[in-house]
mmCIF file of C-alpha atoms and ligand atoms in Angstrom:
data_model
loop_
_atom_site.group_PDB
_atom_site.id
_atom_site.type_symbol
_atom_site.label_atom_id
_atom_site.label_comp_id
_atom_site.label_asym_id
_atom_site.label_seq_id
_atom_site.Cartn_x
_atom_site.Cartn_y
_atom_site.Cartn_z
ATOM 1 C CA MET A 2 2.589 -8.602 11.626
ATOM 2 C CA ASN A 3 1.878 -4.648 11.826
ATOM 3 C CA HIS A 4 0.675 -4.258 15.310
ATOM 4 C CA GLY A 5 -0.115 -0.530 14.748
ATOM 5 C CA PHE A 6 -2.743 -1.557 11.810
ATOM 6 C CA LEU A 7 -4.282 -4.613 14.054
ATOM 7 C CA GLN A 8 -4.778 -2.200 16.771
ATOM 8 C CA ASP A 9 -6.326 0.509 14.899
ATOM 9 C CA VAL A 10 -8.914 -2.138 13.078
ATOM 10 C CA LEU A 11 -10.006 -3.475 16.459
ATOM 11 C CA ALA A 12 -10.461 -0.081 17.696
ATOM 12 C CA GLY A 13 -12.182 0.895 14.715
ATOM 13 C CA LEU A 14 -14.721 -2.299 14.179
ATOM 14 C CA ARG A 15 -15.582 -2.417 18.054
ATOM 15 C CA LEU A 16 -17.290 1.066 17.448
ATOM 16 C CA PRO A 17 -21.189 1.164 17.180
ATOM 17 C CA GLN A 18 -20.628 2.936 13.449
ATOM 18 C CA LYS A 19 -17.582 1.226 12.251
ATOM 19 C CA THR A 20 -14.750 2.785 11.092
ATOM 20 C CA LEU A 21 -10.928 2.654 9.409
ATOM 21 C CA PRO A 22 -8.374 4.882 9.153
ATOM 22 C CA PRO A 23 -8.129 6.407 5.642
ATOM 23 C CA LYS A 24 -4.176 5.644 5.621
ATOM 24 C CA TYR A 25 -4.719 2.095 5.453
ATOM 25 C CA PHE A 26 -6.247 2.419 1.969
ATOM 26 C CA TYR A 27 -2.976 3.233 0.180
ATOM 27 C CA ASP A 28 -1.107 -0.260 0.042
ATOM 28 C CA ALA A 29 0.870 -0.399 -3.542
ATOM 29 C CA LYS A 30 -2.666 -1.590 -4.861
ATOM 30 C CA GLY A 31 -4.765 0.888 -3.099
ATOM 31 C CA SER A 32 -2.442 3.865 -4.738
ATOM 32 C CA GLY A 33 -2.786 2.705 -8.282
ATOM 33 C CA TYR A 34 -6.803 2.509 -7.590
ATOM 34 C CA PHE A 35 -6.284 6.120 -6.405
ATOM 35 C CA ASP A 36 -4.583 7.147 -9.400
ATOM 36 C CA GLN A 37 -7.193 5.651 -11.840
ATOM 37 C CA ILE A 38 -10.150 7.507 -9.486
ATOM 38 C CA CYS A 39 -8.129 10.805 -10.365
ATOM 39 C CA GLN A 40 -8.976 10.155 -13.822
ATOM 40 C CA LEU A 41 -12.867 9.498 -13.703
ATOM 41 C CA ASP A 42 -15.074 12.310 -14.955
ATOM 42 C CA GLU A 43 -17.136 12.045 -11.696
ATOM 43 C CA TYR A 44 -14.069 12.920 -9.692
ATOM 44 C CA TYR A 45 -14.131 16.887 -10.124
ATOM 45 C CA PRO A 46 -11.855 17.559 -7.035
ATOM 46 C CA TYR A 47 -8.825 16.226 -8.739
ATOM 47 C CA ARG A 48 -8.872 18.183 -12.025
ATOM 48 C CA THR A 49 -10.395 21.196 -10.320
ATOM 49 C CA GLU A 50 -7.547 21.607 -7.713
ATOM 50 C CA LEU A 51 -4.890 20.844 -10.396
ATOM 51 C CA GLY A 52 -6.395 23.545 -12.948
ATOM 52 C CA MET A 53 -6.163 26.181 -10.473
ATOM 53 C CA LEU A 54 -2.839 25.811 -9.263
ATOM 54 C CA PRO A 55 -0.942 27.530 -12.186
ATOM 55 C CA ASP A 56 -3.037 30.581 -11.024
ATOM 56 C CA VAL A 57 -1.858 29.901 -7.192
ATOM 57 C CA ALA A 58 1.677 29.763 -8.168
ATOM 58 C CA GLY A 59 1.284 32.929 -9.918
ATOM 59 C CA GLU A 60 -0.221 34.609 -6.709
ATOM 60 C CA LEU A 61 2.908 33.140 -4.447
ATOM 61 C CA LYS A 62 5.185 34.126 -6.984
ATOM 62 C CA GLN A 63 4.496 37.719 -6.414
ATOM 63 C CA TYR A 64 3.804 37.307 -2.546
ATOM 64 C CA PHE A 65 7.267 35.572 -2.280
ATOM 65 C CA SER A 66 9.138 38.252 -4.354
ATOM 66 C CA GLY A 67 7.851 40.838 -2.189
ATOM 67 C CA LYS A 68 9.109 39.096 0.780
ATOM 68 C CA SER A 69 12.416 38.706 -1.151
ATOM 69 C CA LEU A 70 12.380 34.968 -0.237
ATOM 70 C CA ASP A 71 14.707 33.673 -2.762
ATOM 71 C CA ASN A 72 15.045 29.615 -1.407
ATOM 72 C CA ILE A 73 12.094 27.797 -0.429
ATOM 73 C CA GLN A 74 11.897 23.992 0.706
ATOM 74 C CA LEU A 75 8.270 22.915 -0.286
ATOM 75 C CA VAL A 76 7.124 19.744 1.796
ATOM 76 C CA GLU A 77 4.244 17.974 0.555
ATOM 77 C CA PHE A 78 1.862 15.703 2.768
ATOM 78 C CA GLY A 79 0.278 12.664 1.469
ATOM 79 C CA ALA A 80 2.445 13.463 -1.748
ATOM 80 C CA GLY A 81 0.861 10.550 -3.497
ATOM 81 C CA SER A 82 1.694 10.658 -7.395
ATOM 82 C CA LEU A 83 3.439 13.951 -7.388
ATOM 83 C CA HIS A 84 1.048 15.409 -10.053
ATOM 84 C CA LYS A 85 0.026 18.385 -8.175
ATOM 85 C CA VAL A 86 3.546 19.625 -7.449
ATOM 86 C CA LYS A 87 4.136 20.375 -10.875
ATOM 87 C CA PRO A 88 2.667 23.131 -11.794
ATOM 88 C CA LEU A 89 4.038 24.709 -8.702
ATOM 89 C CA LEU A 90 7.609 23.777 -9.695
ATOM 90 C CA LYS A 91 7.017 25.093 -13.151
ATOM 91 C CA LYS A 92 6.338 28.562 -11.922
ATOM 92 C CA LEU A 93 8.275 28.979 -8.764
ATOM 93 C CA PRO A 94 12.054 28.567 -9.324
ATOM 94 C CA VAL A 95 12.221 29.636 -5.823
ATOM 95 C CA ILE A 96 11.392 26.025 -4.875
ATOM 96 C CA THR A 97 14.848 24.380 -4.869
ATOM 97 C CA GLU A 98 14.255 21.426 -2.582
ATOM 98 C CA PHE A 99 11.169 18.880 -2.517
ATOM 99 C CA VAL A 100 10.431 16.833 0.285
ATOM 100 C CA ALA A 101 7.792 14.063 -0.220
ATOM 101 C CA ILE A 102 6.063 12.642 2.647
ATOM 102 C CA ASP A 103 3.840 9.414 2.012
ATOM 103 C CA ILE A 104 2.836 6.153 3.614
ATOM 104 C CA SER A 105 2.762 4.383 0.389
ATOM 105 C CA GLY A 106 6.556 3.929 0.021
ATOM 106 C CA GLU A 107 7.023 1.944 -3.060
ATOM 107 C CA HIS A 108 4.543 4.259 -5.032
ATOM 108 C CA LEU A 109 6.252 7.400 -4.046
ATOM 109 C CA LYS A 110 9.524 6.168 -4.720
ATOM 110 C CA ASN A 111 8.338 5.495 -8.605
ATOM 111 C CA ALA A 112 6.777 8.783 -8.706
ATOM 112 C CA SER A 113 9.730 10.453 -7.447
ATOM 113 C CA ALA A 114 11.987 9.115 -10.110
ATOM 114 C CA ASP A 115 9.894 10.474 -12.369
ATOM 115 C CA LEU A 116 9.507 14.140 -10.883
ATOM 116 C CA ALA A 117 13.695 14.171 -10.906
ATOM 117 C CA GLU A 118 13.541 13.425 -14.549
ATOM 118 C CA SER A 119 11.183 16.762 -15.256
ATOM 119 C CA PHE A 120 13.021 18.787 -12.697
ATOM 120 C CA PRO A 121 16.722 17.729 -12.914
ATOM 121 C CA LYS A 122 17.555 20.744 -10.611
ATOM 122 C CA LEU A 123 15.535 20.060 -8.045
ATOM 123 C CA GLN A 124 16.614 18.359 -4.761
ATOM 124 C CA ILE A 125 14.163 15.674 -3.918
ATOM 125 C CA LYS A 126 13.743 14.159 -0.795
ATOM 126 C CA VAL A 127 11.592 10.879 -0.065
ATOM 127 C CA ALA A 128 10.095 10.153 3.144
ATOM 128 C CA GLN A 129 7.985 6.969 3.964
ATOM 129 C CA GLY A 130 5.986 7.779 6.459
ATOM 130 C CA ASP A 131 2.742 8.501 8.611
ATOM 131 C CA PHE A 132 2.287 12.294 8.715
ATOM 132 C CA THR A 133 -0.352 12.166 11.594
ATOM 133 C CA GLN A 134 2.709 10.980 13.712
ATOM 134 C CA PRO A 135 6.201 13.465 14.262
ATOM 135 C CA ILE A 136 8.338 12.751 11.217
ATOM 136 C CA GLU A 137 12.345 13.775 11.440
ATOM 137 C CA LEU A 138 12.973 15.363 8.358
ATOM 138 C CA ALA A 139 15.993 17.062 8.783
ATOM 139 C CA LEU A 140 14.857 20.097 7.001
ATOM 140 C CA SER A 141 17.399 22.395 5.379
ATOM 141 C CA GLN A 142 17.643 26.182 6.460
ATOM 142 C CA ALA A 143 15.732 27.333 3.665
ATOM 143 C CA THR A 144 11.848 28.892 4.423
ATOM 144 C CA SER A 145 9.721 25.905 4.531
ATOM 145 C CA MET A 146 6.123 25.613 2.796
ATOM 146 C CA GLY A 147 3.871 22.985 3.689
ATOM 147 C CA PHE A 148 1.554 21.274 0.790
ATOM 148 C CA PHE A 149 -1.365 19.443 1.549
ATOM 149 C CA PRO A 150 -3.846 19.272 -1.361
ATOM 150 C CA GLY A 151 -6.380 16.811 -2.308
ATOM 151 C CA SER A 152 -8.865 17.435 0.618
ATOM 152 C CA THR A 153 -6.833 15.182 2.586
ATOM 153 C CA ILE A 154 -7.592 17.264 5.806
ATOM 154 C CA GLY A 155 -10.908 15.623 5.227
ATOM 155 C CA ASN A 156 -10.194 12.304 6.335
ATOM 156 C CA PHE A 157 -9.552 13.781 9.680
ATOM 157 C CA GLU A 158 -12.294 14.137 12.401
ATOM 158 C CA PRO A 159 -12.005 18.137 13.788
ATOM 159 C CA GLU A 160 -9.874 17.399 16.894
ATOM 160 C CA GLU A 161 -7.253 15.270 14.742
ATOM 161 C CA ALA A 162 -7.294 17.831 11.958
ATOM 162 C CA CYS A 163 -6.341 20.438 14.962
ATOM 163 C CA GLU A 164 -3.608 17.923 15.815
ATOM 164 C CA PHE A 165 -2.068 17.478 12.431
ATOM 165 C CA LEU A 166 -1.836 21.248 12.119
ATOM 166 C CA ARG A 167 -0.226 21.507 15.137
ATOM 167 C CA SER A 168 2.183 18.849 14.209
ATOM 168 C CA ALA A 169 2.578 19.855 10.721
ATOM 169 C CA ARG A 170 3.782 23.446 12.039
ATOM 170 C CA THR A 171 6.251 21.546 14.308
ATOM 171 C CA THR A 172 7.726 19.887 11.351
ATOM 172 C CA LEU A 173 8.100 23.066 9.199
ATOM 173 C CA GLY A 174 9.350 25.231 11.877
ATOM 174 C CA LYS A 175 9.034 28.808 12.785
ATOM 175 C CA GLU A 176 8.161 31.540 9.910
ATOM 176 C CA SER A 177 7.000 28.656 7.455
ATOM 177 C CA TYR A 178 4.224 28.697 5.286
ATOM 178 C CA MET A 179 1.285 26.168 4.508
ATOM 179 C CA LEU A 180 -0.529 25.765 0.936
ATOM 180 C CA MET A 181 -3.751 23.506 1.528
ATOM 181 C CA GLY A 182 -6.245 22.645 -0.879
ATOM 182 C CA VAL A 183 -9.827 22.073 0.914
ATOM 183 C CA ASP A 184 -12.871 21.352 -1.053
ATOM 184 C CA THR A 185 -15.809 23.495 -0.658
ATOM 185 C CA LYS A 186 -19.853 22.428 0.318
ATOM 186 C CA LYS A 187 -21.064 20.690 -2.520
ATOM 187 C CA ASP A 188 -24.365 19.102 -3.597
ATOM 188 C CA GLU A 189 -25.176 15.601 -2.503
ATOM 189 C CA GLN A 190 -25.643 14.012 -5.720
ATOM 190 C CA MET A 191 -22.296 15.601 -6.872
ATOM 191 C CA LEU A 192 -20.605 14.182 -3.918
ATOM 192 C CA GLU A 193 -22.173 10.676 -4.185
ATOM 193 C CA ARG A 194 -21.102 10.347 -8.018
ATOM 194 C CA ALA A 195 -17.817 11.455 -7.053
ATOM 195 C CA TYR A 196 -17.092 9.089 -4.551
ATOM 196 C CA ASN A 197 -19.461 6.367 -5.546
ATOM 197 C CA ASP A 198 -18.415 6.003 -9.511
ATOM 198 C CA SER A 199 -20.143 4.242 -12.069
ATOM 199 C CA LYS A 200 -17.121 2.121 -13.180
ATOM 200 C CA ASP A 201 -16.865 0.896 -9.238
ATOM 201 C CA ILE A 202 -12.974 2.296 -8.997
ATOM 202 C CA THR A 203 -13.974 3.925 -5.748
ATOM 203 C CA ALA A 204 -15.828 0.813 -4.356
ATOM 204 C CA ARG A 205 -12.521 -1.543 -5.547
ATOM 205 C CA PHE A 206 -10.416 0.966 -3.881
ATOM 206 C CA ASN A 207 -12.449 0.772 -0.596
ATOM 207 C CA LYS A 208 -12.682 -2.745 -0.544
ATOM 208 C CA ASN A 209 -9.030 -3.517 -0.941
ATOM 209 C CA ILE A 210 -8.640 -2.207 2.590
ATOM 210 C CA LEU A 211 -10.565 -5.597 3.405
ATOM 211 C CA THR A 212 -8.277 -7.728 1.031
ATOM 212 C CA ARG A 213 -5.574 -5.808 2.692
ATOM 213 C CA MET A 214 -6.497 -6.756 6.609
ATOM 214 C CA ASN A 215 -6.914 -10.302 5.325
ATOM 215 C CA ARG A 216 -3.464 -10.258 4.089
ATOM 216 C CA GLU A 217 -1.619 -8.584 6.620
ATOM 217 C CA LEU A 218 -3.615 -9.542 9.992
HETATM 218 C C1 SAM B 328 -6.186 11.951 -1.442
HETATM 219 S S1 SAM B 328 -4.795 11.207 -1.649
HETATM 220 C C2 SAM B 328 -3.947 12.821 -2.224
HETATM 221 C C3 SAM B 328 -2.651 12.758 -3.070
HETATM 222 C C4 SAM B 328 -1.960 14.041 -3.790
HETATM 223 N N1 SAM B 328 -1.621 14.623 -2.926
HETATM 224 C C5 SAM B 328 -3.285 14.714 -4.688
HETATM 225 O O1 SAM B 328 -3.606 15.930 -4.120
HETATM 226 O O2 SAM B 328 -3.779 14.216 -5.773
HETATM 227 C C6 SAM B 328 -3.812 11.128 -0.165
HETATM 228 C C7 SAM B 328 -2.637 10.808 -0.372
HETATM 229 O O3 SAM B 328 -1.662 10.830 0.972
HETATM 230 C C8 SAM B 328 -1.337 9.709 1.459
HETATM 231 N N2 SAM B 328 -1.647 9.166 3.159
HETATM 232 C C9 SAM B 328 -2.569 9.237 3.480
HETATM 233 N N3 SAM B 328 -2.771 9.043 4.872
HETATM 234 C C10 SAM B 328 -1.700 9.347 5.151
HETATM 235 C C11 SAM B 328 -0.931 9.091 6.525
HETATM 236 N N4 SAM B 328 -1.531 9.322 7.767
HETATM 237 N N5 SAM B 328 0.996 9.535 6.109
HETATM 238 C C12 SAM B 328 1.116 9.701 5.575
HETATM 239 N N6 SAM B 328 0.500 9.529 3.872
HETATM 240 C C13 SAM B 328 -0.837 9.603 3.831
HETATM 241 C C14 SAM B 328 -1.675 8.628 0.682
HETATM 242 O O4 SAM B 328 -1.008 7.537 0.444
HETATM 243 C C15 SAM B 328 -2.170 9.458 -0.888
HETATM 244 O O5 SAM B 328 -0.811 9.438 -1.675
#
């Protein structure tokens, strides 16, 4: 029995407004549902951010060459299927090492095997863990850049978000960088369509947490 999971569920379901930490969505099945969500027309955040990243990478390339940086290790928090790191790796050969952190270990392992095939020279490290807790990564001496896309910071309450950023700073070390993707304010209807899609994939993704609770607790 995962006691942390049990404690979090009990604490969340005892509140007047019930809540569960989003990290529990992501067992192997949940990660699969999230990949399907990313392919939905209604789920604009995924394709919008993915479409922006080649330009962002171009800007970073200029910035890093101005700083004479020639070796960067990229650390993605909540790396998922590793789709968004690809536009960065394509345009930024200065990234020689990549550390992928995710709570969904099996899914991450499969995704990193695919990434290794596409980028054979890249050093890839996979870390299964909870990024809300300090993670010992044994980072190299290269300058670190955190990568936190997907508006995942929106999963946190404001104080938790500050705590995450403090802990990421400790993980990444001094003089490090952070590239973060955050959604802007949206029309209510657009949000409802994105997070309550017509094919009910998001509903299945959400309800999977209940199946997981029944199975694991
Ligand atoms: C919204 S998805 C974003 C995936 C990918 N970065 C993207 O932008 O498409 C959130 C990812 O973070 C992972 N995740 C969520 N909470 C986490 C936690 N506390 N620790 C580690 N990984 C977490 C999930 O497994 C999932 O892969």
